[in-house]
Amino acid sequence: MDAFGALRSVIRTCISNDAECPYGTLECVDSSLLERMLGMERTDEAVRMVITQAVGHELMHNAMLIDTLCACFDNLDNKTGACEQLGIQRQTLYNRLDKVTQIVGIAPTDKISWSMLLLGAKMAKSQHNHTISSTSAL
């Protein structure tokens, strides 16, 4: 489904710009994620789309790995800062990040996709915290 969203985004860009389409270029699906997010009318749907695409279902339900990615986000992907925030050793952090790579297939060396993953993890945690605080207020 996400590939169709990226394809629609490219076609829409070509049509709206009255310019030549960028045929022959290779672009990561994640690089158009923010543009597609901004094109959605409802904020909740846009956030859900980012979380679903960037994080995925399996990772979304692993609180330890989401917390690890959020610590990386909070520290601009600085491993020392993330370790201090989480109170773990550096090797433990690397083991967790390797597990993330195994689950979602995104490595920290893929800067665009990794950045989207960190953003998606932060959004997933915020959404989860918002849901908990909303239900506890009832």
Short mmCIF file of N, CA, C and O in Angstrom, two decimals:
data_model
loop_
_atom_site.label_atom_id
_atom_site.label_comp_id
_atom_site.label_asym_id
_atom_site.label_seq_id
_atom_site.Cartn_x
_atom_site.Cartn_y
_atom_site.Cartn_z
N MET A 1 0.82 -1.19 0.00
CA MET A 1 0.00 0.00 0.00
C MET A 1 0.86 1.25 0.00
O MET A 1 0.54 2.22 -0.65
N ASP A 2 1.95 1.23 0.75
CA ASP A 2 2.79 2.41 0.84
C ASP A 2 3.44 2.76 -0.49
O ASP A 2 3.61 3.93 -0.81
N ALA A 3 3.79 1.77 -1.26
CA ALA A 3 4.39 2.02 -2.57
C ALA A 3 3.41 2.77 -3.46
O ALA A 3 3.80 3.65 -4.23
N PHE A 4 2.13 2.45 -3.34
CA PHE A 4 1.12 3.16 -4.12
C PHE A 4 1.03 4.62 -3.68
O PHE A 4 0.86 5.52 -4.49
N GLY A 5 1.15 4.86 -2.38
CA GLY A 5 1.14 6.23 -1.87
C GLY A 5 2.32 7.03 -2.41
O GLY A 5 2.17 8.19 -2.80
N ALA A 6 3.48 6.41 -2.46
CA ALA A 6 4.66 7.09 -2.99
C ALA A 6 4.50 7.36 -4.48
O ALA A 6 4.86 8.43 -4.97
N LEU A 7 3.93 6.40 -5.20
CA LEU A 7 3.72 6.57 -6.64
C LEU A 7 2.73 7.71 -6.90
O LEU A 7 2.97 8.56 -7.77
N ARG A 8 1.64 7.76 -6.13
CA ARG A 8 0.68 8.86 -6.28
C ARG A 8 1.35 10.20 -6.00
O ARG A 8 1.08 11.19 -6.68
N SER A 9 2.22 10.24 -5.01
CA SER A 9 2.92 11.48 -4.66
C SER A 9 3.81 11.96 -5.81
O SER A 9 3.82 13.15 -6.14
N VAL A 10 4.52 11.06 -6.43
CA VAL A 10 5.40 11.42 -7.56
C VAL A 10 4.57 11.91 -8.74
O VAL A 10 4.89 12.93 -9.35
N ILE A 11 3.49 11.22 -9.05
CA ILE A 11 2.64 11.62 -10.17
C ILE A 11 2.02 12.99 -9.90
O ILE A 11 2.00 13.85 -10.76
N ARG A 12 1.55 13.20 -8.68
CA ARG A 12 0.95 14.48 -8.31
C ARG A 12 1.97 15.61 -8.44
O ARG A 12 1.67 16.69 -8.92
N THR A 13 3.21 15.36 -8.03
CA THR A 13 4.28 16.36 -8.14
C THR A 13 4.54 16.70 -9.60
O THR A 13 4.68 17.88 -9.96
N CYS A 14 4.59 15.70 -10.45
CA CYS A 14 4.83 15.93 -11.88
C CYS A 14 3.71 16.75 -12.51
O CYS A 14 3.96 17.67 -13.28
N ILE A 15 2.49 16.42 -12.16
CA ILE A 15 1.35 17.12 -12.75
C ILE A 15 1.26 18.56 -12.24
O ILE A 15 1.05 19.49 -13.01
N SER A 16 1.46 18.75 -10.95
CA SER A 16 1.29 20.09 -10.37
C SER A 16 2.43 21.04 -10.73
O SER A 16 2.23 22.24 -10.78
N ASN A 17 3.61 20.52 -11.00
CA ASN A 17 4.75 21.38 -11.30
C ASN A 17 4.86 21.73 -12.78
O ASN A 17 5.67 22.56 -13.15
N ASP A 18 4.06 21.10 -13.62
CA ASP A 18 4.18 21.29 -15.06
C ASP A 18 5.64 21.18 -15.51
O ASP A 18 6.08 21.88 -16.42
N ALA A 19 6.36 20.35 -14.86
CA ALA A 19 7.77 20.17 -15.19
C ALA A 19 7.97 18.74 -15.68
O ALA A 19 7.07 17.92 -15.64
N GLU A 20 9.15 18.50 -16.14
CA GLU A 20 9.46 17.13 -16.55
C GLU A 20 9.48 16.24 -15.33
O GLU A 20 9.96 16.61 -14.27
N CYS A 21 8.94 15.07 -15.51
CA CYS A 21 8.97 14.11 -14.42
C CYS A 21 10.39 13.61 -14.23
O CYS A 21 11.13 13.46 -15.19
N PRO A 22 10.75 13.33 -12.99
CA PRO A 22 12.13 12.89 -12.72
C PRO A 22 12.35 11.42 -13.05
O PRO A 22 12.72 10.63 -12.20
N TYR A 23 12.07 11.05 -14.31
CA TYR A 23 12.28 9.66 -14.71
C TYR A 23 13.76 9.33 -14.62
O TYR A 23 14.62 10.15 -14.91
N GLY A 24 14.04 8.12 -14.22
CA GLY A 24 15.41 7.66 -14.15
C GLY A 24 16.06 7.95 -12.81
O GLY A 24 17.21 7.61 -12.61
N THR A 25 15.33 8.56 -11.88
CA THR A 25 15.90 8.78 -10.56
C THR A 25 15.35 7.74 -9.61
O THR A 25 14.24 7.25 -9.77
N LEU A 26 16.14 7.40 -8.64
CA LEU A 26 15.75 6.42 -7.64
C LEU A 26 15.59 7.16 -6.32
O LEU A 26 16.47 7.89 -5.90
N GLU A 27 14.44 7.00 -5.70
CA GLU A 27 14.17 7.72 -4.46
C GLU A 27 13.63 6.75 -3.44
O GLU A 27 12.79 5.91 -3.74
N CYS A 28 14.10 6.85 -2.23
CA CYS A 28 13.63 6.03 -1.14
C CYS A 28 12.18 6.39 -0.85
O CYS A 28 11.81 7.57 -0.88
N VAL A 29 11.36 5.41 -0.57
CA VAL A 29 9.95 5.66 -0.27
C VAL A 29 9.84 6.59 0.94
O VAL A 29 8.98 7.46 0.99
N ASP A 30 10.74 6.45 1.90
CA ASP A 30 10.68 7.27 3.10
C ASP A 30 10.99 8.74 2.83
O ASP A 30 10.58 9.60 3.59
N SER A 31 11.69 9.04 1.75
CA SER A 31 12.04 10.44 1.49
C SER A 31 10.82 11.28 1.14
O SER A 31 10.84 12.49 1.29
N SER A 32 9.74 10.66 0.69
CA SER A 32 8.52 11.40 0.38
C SER A 32 7.49 11.31 1.51
O SER A 32 6.38 11.82 1.39
N LEU A 33 7.87 10.68 2.61
CA LEU A 33 6.93 10.46 3.71
C LEU A 33 6.39 11.76 4.29
O LEU A 33 5.19 11.91 4.48
N LEU A 34 7.25 12.72 4.55
CA LEU A 34 6.79 13.98 5.15
C LEU A 34 5.89 14.75 4.19
O LEU A 34 4.90 15.34 4.60
N GLU A 35 6.23 14.72 2.91
CA GLU A 35 5.40 15.39 1.91
C GLU A 35 4.01 14.77 1.87
O GLU A 35 3.00 15.47 1.82
N ARG A 36 3.96 13.44 1.91
CA ARG A 36 2.66 12.77 1.90
C ARG A 36 1.90 13.04 3.19
O ARG A 36 0.68 13.19 3.19
N MET A 37 2.62 13.14 4.31
CA MET A 37 1.98 13.45 5.58
C MET A 37 1.32 14.82 5.52
O MET A 37 0.19 15.00 5.97
N LEU A 38 2.02 15.79 4.97
CA LEU A 38 1.48 17.15 4.89
C LEU A 38 0.29 17.23 3.93
O LEU A 38 -0.54 18.13 4.06
N GLY A 39 0.21 16.31 2.99
CA GLY A 39 -0.89 16.30 2.03
C GLY A 39 -2.17 15.70 2.56
O GLY A 39 -3.21 15.77 1.92
N MET A 40 -2.13 15.11 3.74
CA MET A 40 -3.33 14.49 4.31
C MET A 40 -4.15 15.53 5.04
O MET A 40 -3.62 16.45 5.66
N GLU A 41 -5.47 15.39 4.95
CA GLU A 41 -6.37 16.38 5.54
C GLU A 41 -6.47 16.26 7.05
O GLU A 41 -6.54 17.25 7.75
N ARG A 42 -6.49 15.05 7.56
CA ARG A 42 -6.68 14.84 8.99
C ARG A 42 -5.35 14.52 9.66
O ARG A 42 -4.61 13.65 9.22
N THR A 43 -5.06 15.21 10.74
CA THR A 43 -3.81 15.03 11.46
C THR A 43 -3.66 13.63 12.01
O THR A 43 -2.60 13.01 11.90
N ASP A 44 -4.72 13.08 12.58
CA ASP A 44 -4.64 11.75 13.17
C ASP A 44 -4.32 10.69 12.11
O ASP A 44 -3.56 9.77 12.35
N GLU A 45 -4.87 10.85 10.92
CA GLU A 45 -4.58 9.91 9.84
C GLU A 45 -3.13 10.07 9.37
O GLU A 45 -2.47 9.08 9.04
N ALA A 46 -2.65 11.30 9.33
CA ALA A 46 -1.27 11.55 8.91
C ALA A 46 -0.30 10.93 9.91
O ALA A 46 0.68 10.28 9.51
N VAL A 47 -0.55 11.10 11.19
CA VAL A 47 0.31 10.52 12.22
C VAL A 47 0.28 9.01 12.14
O VAL A 47 1.32 8.34 12.19
N ARG A 48 -0.90 8.43 11.98
CA ARG A 48 -1.04 6.98 11.87
C ARG A 48 -0.27 6.44 10.66
O ARG A 48 0.39 5.41 10.73
N MET A 49 -0.32 7.18 9.54
CA MET A 49 0.40 6.77 8.34
C MET A 49 1.91 6.77 8.57
O MET A 49 2.60 5.83 8.19
N VAL A 50 2.41 7.81 9.23
CA VAL A 50 3.85 7.89 9.51
C VAL A 50 4.28 6.74 10.42
O VAL A 50 5.27 6.06 10.17
N ILE A 51 3.51 6.52 11.47
CA ILE A 51 3.86 5.45 12.42
C ILE A 51 3.83 4.10 11.73
O ILE A 51 4.75 3.30 11.87
N THR A 52 2.78 3.84 10.98
CA THR A 52 2.64 2.55 10.31
C THR A 52 3.76 2.31 9.31
O THR A 52 4.34 1.23 9.27
N GLN A 53 4.08 3.32 8.51
CA GLN A 53 5.12 3.14 7.51
C GLN A 53 6.50 3.06 8.13
O GLN A 53 7.29 2.19 7.81
N ALA A 54 6.81 3.99 9.02
CA ALA A 54 8.16 4.08 9.54
C ALA A 54 8.47 2.99 10.56
O ALA A 54 9.55 2.42 10.55
N VAL A 55 7.54 2.72 11.45
CA VAL A 55 7.80 1.80 12.56
C VAL A 55 7.33 0.39 12.27
O VAL A 55 8.04 -0.58 12.54
N GLY A 56 6.15 0.25 11.74
CA GLY A 56 5.62 -1.08 11.46
C GLY A 56 4.94 -1.68 12.69
O GLY A 56 5.12 -1.22 13.82
N HIS A 57 4.15 -2.70 12.45
CA HIS A 57 3.32 -3.30 13.49
C HIS A 57 4.13 -4.01 14.57
O HIS A 57 3.90 -3.80 15.76
N GLU A 58 5.08 -4.83 14.17
CA GLU A 58 5.82 -5.64 15.15
C GLU A 58 6.64 -4.77 16.09
O GLU A 58 6.63 -4.97 17.30
N LEU A 59 7.32 -3.79 15.55
CA LEU A 59 8.15 -2.92 16.37
C LEU A 59 7.30 -2.02 17.26
O LEU A 59 7.68 -1.71 18.40
N MET A 60 6.15 -1.61 16.76
CA MET A 60 5.27 -0.71 17.50
C MET A 60 4.86 -1.30 18.85
O MET A 60 4.62 -0.58 19.80
N HIS A 61 4.81 -2.60 18.94
CA HIS A 61 4.36 -3.26 20.16
C HIS A 61 5.51 -3.75 21.03
O HIS A 61 5.30 -4.53 21.95
N ASN A 62 6.73 -3.27 20.75
CA ASN A 62 7.89 -3.61 21.57
C ASN A 62 8.34 -2.34 22.29
O ASN A 62 9.11 -1.54 21.75
N ALA A 63 7.84 -2.15 23.51
CA ALA A 63 8.06 -0.91 24.26
C ALA A 63 9.55 -0.64 24.49
O ALA A 63 9.99 0.51 24.42
N MET A 64 10.34 -1.68 24.76
CA MET A 64 11.76 -1.48 25.02
C MET A 64 12.47 -0.90 23.79
O MET A 64 13.26 0.04 23.90
N LEU A 65 12.16 -1.43 22.61
CA LEU A 65 12.81 -0.94 21.40
C LEU A 65 12.30 0.45 21.02
O LEU A 65 13.07 1.29 20.55
N ILE A 66 11.02 0.72 21.24
CA ILE A 66 10.48 2.06 20.99
C ILE A 66 11.17 3.06 21.92
O ILE A 66 11.58 4.14 21.48
N ASP A 67 11.32 2.71 23.19
CA ASP A 67 12.02 3.60 24.13
C ASP A 67 13.47 3.84 23.69
O ASP A 67 13.98 4.95 23.82
N THR A 68 14.11 2.81 23.17
CA THR A 68 15.48 2.93 22.69
C THR A 68 15.55 3.90 21.51
O THR A 68 16.41 4.79 21.47
N LEU A 69 14.63 3.75 20.57
CA LEU A 69 14.62 4.66 19.41
C LEU A 69 14.27 6.09 19.83
O LEU A 69 14.83 7.05 19.29
N CYS A 70 13.38 6.23 20.79
CA CYS A 70 13.04 7.57 21.29
C CYS A 70 14.25 8.23 21.95
O CYS A 70 14.46 9.43 21.79
N ALA A 71 15.04 7.45 22.67
CA ALA A 71 16.26 8.00 23.29
C ALA A 71 17.24 8.44 22.20
O ALA A 71 17.89 9.48 22.34
N CYS A 72 17.32 7.67 21.13
CA CYS A 72 18.18 8.07 20.01
C CYS A 72 17.65 9.36 19.39
O CYS A 72 18.43 10.27 19.07
N PHE A 73 16.34 9.47 19.23
CA PHE A 73 15.72 10.70 18.69
C PHE A 73 16.02 11.89 19.60
O PHE A 73 16.43 12.95 19.13
N ASP A 74 15.82 11.71 20.91
CA ASP A 74 16.02 12.78 21.87
C ASP A 74 17.45 13.29 21.90
O ASP A 74 17.70 14.45 22.21
N ASN A 75 18.39 12.42 21.57
CA ASN A 75 19.82 12.76 21.63
C ASN A 75 20.43 12.93 20.24
O ASN A 75 21.64 12.81 20.08
N LEU A 76 19.58 13.22 19.25
CA LEU A 76 20.04 13.42 17.86
C LEU A 76 20.89 12.26 17.38
O LEU A 76 21.91 12.44 16.70
N ASP A 77 20.49 11.06 17.76
CA ASP A 77 21.15 9.81 17.40
C ASP A 77 22.56 9.70 17.96
O ASP A 77 23.38 8.93 17.46
N ASN A 78 22.84 10.45 19.02
CA ASN A 78 24.13 10.35 19.71
C ASN A 78 24.05 9.15 20.65
O ASN A 78 23.23 9.11 21.57
N LYS A 79 24.88 8.16 20.39
CA LYS A 79 24.81 6.90 21.13
C LYS A 79 25.14 7.08 22.61
O LYS A 79 24.51 6.47 23.46
N THR A 80 26.12 7.92 22.93
CA THR A 80 26.49 8.14 24.32
C THR A 80 25.33 8.75 25.09
O THR A 80 24.99 8.31 26.20
N GLY A 81 24.70 9.76 24.51
CA GLY A 81 23.55 10.40 25.16
C GLY A 81 22.38 9.44 25.32
O GLY A 81 21.71 9.44 26.36
N ALA A 82 22.13 8.62 24.30
CA ALA A 82 21.05 7.64 24.39
C ALA A 82 21.32 6.63 25.50
O ALA A 82 20.41 6.28 26.27
N CYS A 83 22.56 6.17 25.62
CA CYS A 83 22.93 5.22 26.68
C CYS A 83 22.72 5.84 28.06
O CYS A 83 22.20 5.19 28.96
N GLU A 84 23.13 7.10 28.21
CA GLU A 84 22.95 7.78 29.49
C GLU A 84 21.48 7.93 29.82
O GLU A 84 21.06 7.71 30.96
N GLN A 85 20.68 8.31 28.83
CA GLN A 85 19.25 8.49 29.06
C GLN A 85 18.58 7.18 29.47
O GLN A 85 17.72 7.16 30.34
N LEU A 86 18.98 6.10 28.83
CA LEU A 86 18.37 4.79 29.10
C LEU A 86 18.99 4.08 30.30
O LEU A 86 18.42 3.12 30.81
N GLY A 87 20.19 4.51 30.70
CA GLY A 87 20.90 3.85 31.80
C GLY A 87 21.41 2.48 31.41
O GLY A 87 21.37 1.54 32.20
N ILE A 88 21.89 2.35 30.17
CA ILE A 88 22.39 1.06 29.68
C ILE A 88 23.81 1.22 29.14
O ILE A 88 24.27 2.33 28.88
N GLN A 89 24.47 0.09 28.97
CA GLN A 89 25.81 0.09 28.38
C GLN A 89 25.71 0.25 26.87
O GLN A 89 24.69 -0.07 26.26
N ARG A 90 26.79 0.71 26.27
CA ARG A 90 26.83 0.96 24.83
C ARG A 90 26.54 -0.31 24.02
O ARG A 90 25.81 -0.27 23.03
N GLN A 91 27.09 -1.43 24.45
CA GLN A 91 26.87 -2.68 23.72
C GLN A 91 25.39 -3.09 23.76
O GLN A 91 24.86 -3.61 22.78
N THR A 92 24.74 -2.83 24.89
CA THR A 92 23.31 -3.12 25.00
C THR A 92 22.53 -2.29 23.98
O THR A 92 21.61 -2.78 23.32
N LEU A 93 22.90 -1.01 23.85
CA LEU A 93 22.25 -0.15 22.86
C LEU A 93 22.45 -0.71 21.46
O LEU A 93 21.48 -0.82 20.69
N TYR A 94 23.68 -1.09 21.13
CA TYR A 94 23.94 -1.64 19.80
C TYR A 94 23.18 -2.93 19.57
O TYR A 94 22.69 -3.18 18.46
N ASN A 95 23.05 -3.76 20.58
CA ASN A 95 22.28 -5.00 20.45
C ASN A 95 20.81 -4.69 20.15
O ASN A 95 20.18 -5.33 19.31
N ARG A 96 20.27 -3.69 20.85
CA ARG A 96 18.87 -3.30 20.62
C ARG A 96 18.69 -2.73 19.21
O ARG A 96 17.70 -3.03 18.53
N LEU A 97 19.63 -1.89 18.77
CA LEU A 97 19.52 -1.30 17.44
C LEU A 97 19.67 -2.37 16.36
O LEU A 97 19.02 -2.29 15.32
N ASP A 98 20.50 -3.38 16.61
CA ASP A 98 20.59 -4.51 15.67
C ASP A 98 19.27 -5.25 15.59
O ASP A 98 18.85 -5.67 14.52
N LYS A 99 18.60 -5.40 16.74
CA LYS A 99 17.29 -6.05 16.76
C LYS A 99 16.27 -5.24 15.95
O LYS A 99 15.48 -5.80 15.19
N VAL A 100 16.33 -3.91 16.08
CA VAL A 100 15.45 -3.04 15.29
C VAL A 100 15.70 -3.27 13.80
O VAL A 100 14.77 -3.42 13.01
N THR A 101 16.97 -3.31 13.41
CA THR A 101 17.33 -3.52 12.01
C THR A 101 16.80 -4.86 11.51
O THR A 101 16.31 -4.96 10.39
N GLN A 102 16.88 -5.89 12.36
CA GLN A 102 16.36 -7.20 11.97
C GLN A 102 14.84 -7.16 11.77
O GLN A 102 14.32 -7.78 10.85
N ILE A 103 14.15 -6.40 12.60
CA ILE A 103 12.69 -6.36 12.53
C ILE A 103 12.20 -5.54 11.34
O ILE A 103 11.34 -5.98 10.59
N VAL A 104 12.75 -4.33 11.17
CA VAL A 104 12.21 -3.43 10.14
C VAL A 104 13.06 -3.36 8.88
O VAL A 104 12.63 -2.81 7.87
N GLY A 105 14.28 -3.88 8.92
CA GLY A 105 15.12 -3.88 7.73
C GLY A 105 15.76 -2.54 7.43
O GLY A 105 16.20 -2.30 6.31
N ILE A 106 15.81 -1.64 8.40
CA ILE A 106 16.43 -0.33 8.21
C ILE A 106 17.67 -0.26 9.09
O ILE A 106 17.60 -0.50 10.29
N ALA A 107 18.79 0.08 8.48
CA ALA A 107 20.04 0.21 9.22
C ALA A 107 20.32 1.68 9.51
O ALA A 107 19.90 2.56 8.75
N PRO A 108 21.03 1.97 10.59
CA PRO A 108 21.37 3.36 10.91
C PRO A 108 22.18 4.05 9.81
O PRO A 108 22.20 5.28 9.75
N THR A 109 22.78 3.31 8.93
CA THR A 109 23.54 3.91 7.83
C THR A 109 22.64 4.47 6.75
O THR A 109 23.07 5.30 5.96
N ASP A 110 21.38 4.07 6.70
CA ASP A 110 20.39 4.62 5.77
C ASP A 110 19.79 5.85 6.44
O ASP A 110 18.76 5.77 7.11
N LYS A 111 20.44 6.98 6.29
CA LYS A 111 20.12 8.18 7.06
C LYS A 111 18.67 8.64 6.93
O LYS A 111 18.03 8.99 7.92
N ILE A 112 18.14 8.67 5.72
CA ILE A 112 16.76 9.15 5.53
C ILE A 112 15.77 8.21 6.21
O ILE A 112 14.93 8.63 7.00
N SER A 113 15.87 6.93 5.93
CA SER A 113 14.94 5.96 6.52
C SER A 113 15.12 5.88 8.03
O SER A 113 14.13 5.75 8.77
N TRP A 114 16.36 5.96 8.51
CA TRP A 114 16.62 5.89 9.95
C TRP A 114 16.00 7.10 10.65
O TRP A 114 15.38 6.97 11.70
N SER A 115 16.13 8.28 10.04
CA SER A 115 15.53 9.49 10.62
C SER A 115 14.01 9.35 10.69
O SER A 115 13.40 9.73 11.69
N MET A 116 13.41 8.82 9.64
CA MET A 116 11.96 8.62 9.64
C MET A 116 11.56 7.59 10.69
O MET A 116 10.51 7.72 11.33
N LEU A 117 12.39 6.57 10.88
CA LEU A 117 12.12 5.56 11.90
C LEU A 117 12.14 6.18 13.29
O LEU A 117 11.25 5.93 14.10
N LEU A 118 13.14 7.02 13.56
CA LEU A 118 13.23 7.67 14.87
C LEU A 118 12.02 8.59 15.09
O LEU A 118 11.44 8.60 16.18
N LEU A 119 11.65 9.34 14.07
CA LEU A 119 10.49 10.21 14.16
C LEU A 119 9.22 9.39 14.39
O LEU A 119 8.39 9.72 15.25
N GLY A 120 9.06 8.32 13.63
CA GLY A 120 7.89 7.45 13.79
C GLY A 120 7.81 6.84 15.18
O GLY A 120 6.73 6.75 15.76
N ALA A 121 8.96 6.44 15.73
CA ALA A 121 8.99 5.87 17.08
C ALA A 121 8.56 6.91 18.11
O ALA A 121 7.79 6.62 19.03
N LYS A 122 9.05 8.13 17.94
CA LYS A 122 8.69 9.21 18.87
C LYS A 122 7.19 9.50 18.78
O LYS A 122 6.52 9.69 19.81
N MET A 123 6.65 9.50 17.57
CA MET A 123 5.21 9.73 17.39
C MET A 123 4.40 8.57 17.99
O MET A 123 3.36 8.80 18.61
N ALA A 124 4.88 7.34 17.81
CA ALA A 124 4.17 6.17 18.36
C ALA A 124 4.13 6.24 19.87
O ALA A 124 3.09 5.99 20.49
N LYS A 125 5.25 6.61 20.48
CA LYS A 125 5.29 6.71 21.94
C LYS A 125 4.39 7.84 22.42
O LYS A 125 3.65 7.68 23.40
N SER A 126 4.42 8.97 21.75
CA SER A 126 3.57 10.10 22.13
C SER A 126 2.10 9.73 22.01
O SER A 126 1.28 10.07 22.88
N GLN A 127 1.75 9.04 20.92
CA GLN A 127 0.37 8.62 20.73
C GLN A 127 -0.05 7.63 21.81
O GLN A 127 -1.14 7.72 22.35
N HIS A 128 0.85 6.71 22.15
CA HIS A 128 0.57 5.72 23.20
C HIS A 128 0.38 6.44 24.54
O HIS A 128 -0.57 6.14 25.27
N ASN A 129 1.26 7.37 24.87
CA ASN A 129 1.15 8.12 26.13
C ASN A 129 -0.12 8.95 26.16
O ASN A 129 -0.76 9.08 27.20
N HIS A 130 -0.49 9.53 25.02
CA HIS A 130 -1.72 10.33 24.94
C HIS A 130 -2.94 9.45 25.18
O HIS A 130 -3.86 9.85 25.88
N THR A 131 -2.93 8.26 24.61
CA THR A 131 -4.05 7.32 24.79
C THR A 131 -4.18 6.91 26.23
O THR A 131 -5.28 6.88 26.79
N ILE A 132 -3.04 6.65 26.90
CA ILE A 132 -3.06 6.25 28.30
C ILE A 132 -3.59 7.39 29.17
O ILE A 132 -4.44 7.19 30.03
N SER A 133 -3.09 8.61 28.95
CA SER A 133 -3.55 9.74 29.77
C SER A 133 -5.01 10.07 29.51
O SER A 133 -5.72 10.50 30.40
N SER A 134 -5.50 9.86 28.29
CA SER A 134 -6.91 10.11 27.96
C SER A 134 -7.82 9.12 28.68
O SER A 134 -8.86 9.49 29.19
N THR A 135 -7.41 7.86 28.69
CA THR A 135 -8.25 6.85 29.33
C THR A 135 -8.18 6.92 30.85
O THR A 135 -9.15 6.62 31.53
N SER A 136 -7.05 7.35 31.41
CA SER A 136 -6.96 7.44 32.86
C SER A 136 -7.73 8.64 33.39
O SER A 136 -8.12 8.68 34.56
N ALA A 137 -7.99 9.64 32.54
CA ALA A 137 -8.76 10.81 32.95
C ALA A 137 -10.25 10.47 33.09
O ALA A 137 -10.99 11.19 33.73
N LEU A 138 -10.66 9.38 32.43
CA LEU A 138 -12.06 8.96 32.51
C LEU A 138 -12.31 8.36 33.86
O LEU A 138 -13.14 8.41 34.57
#
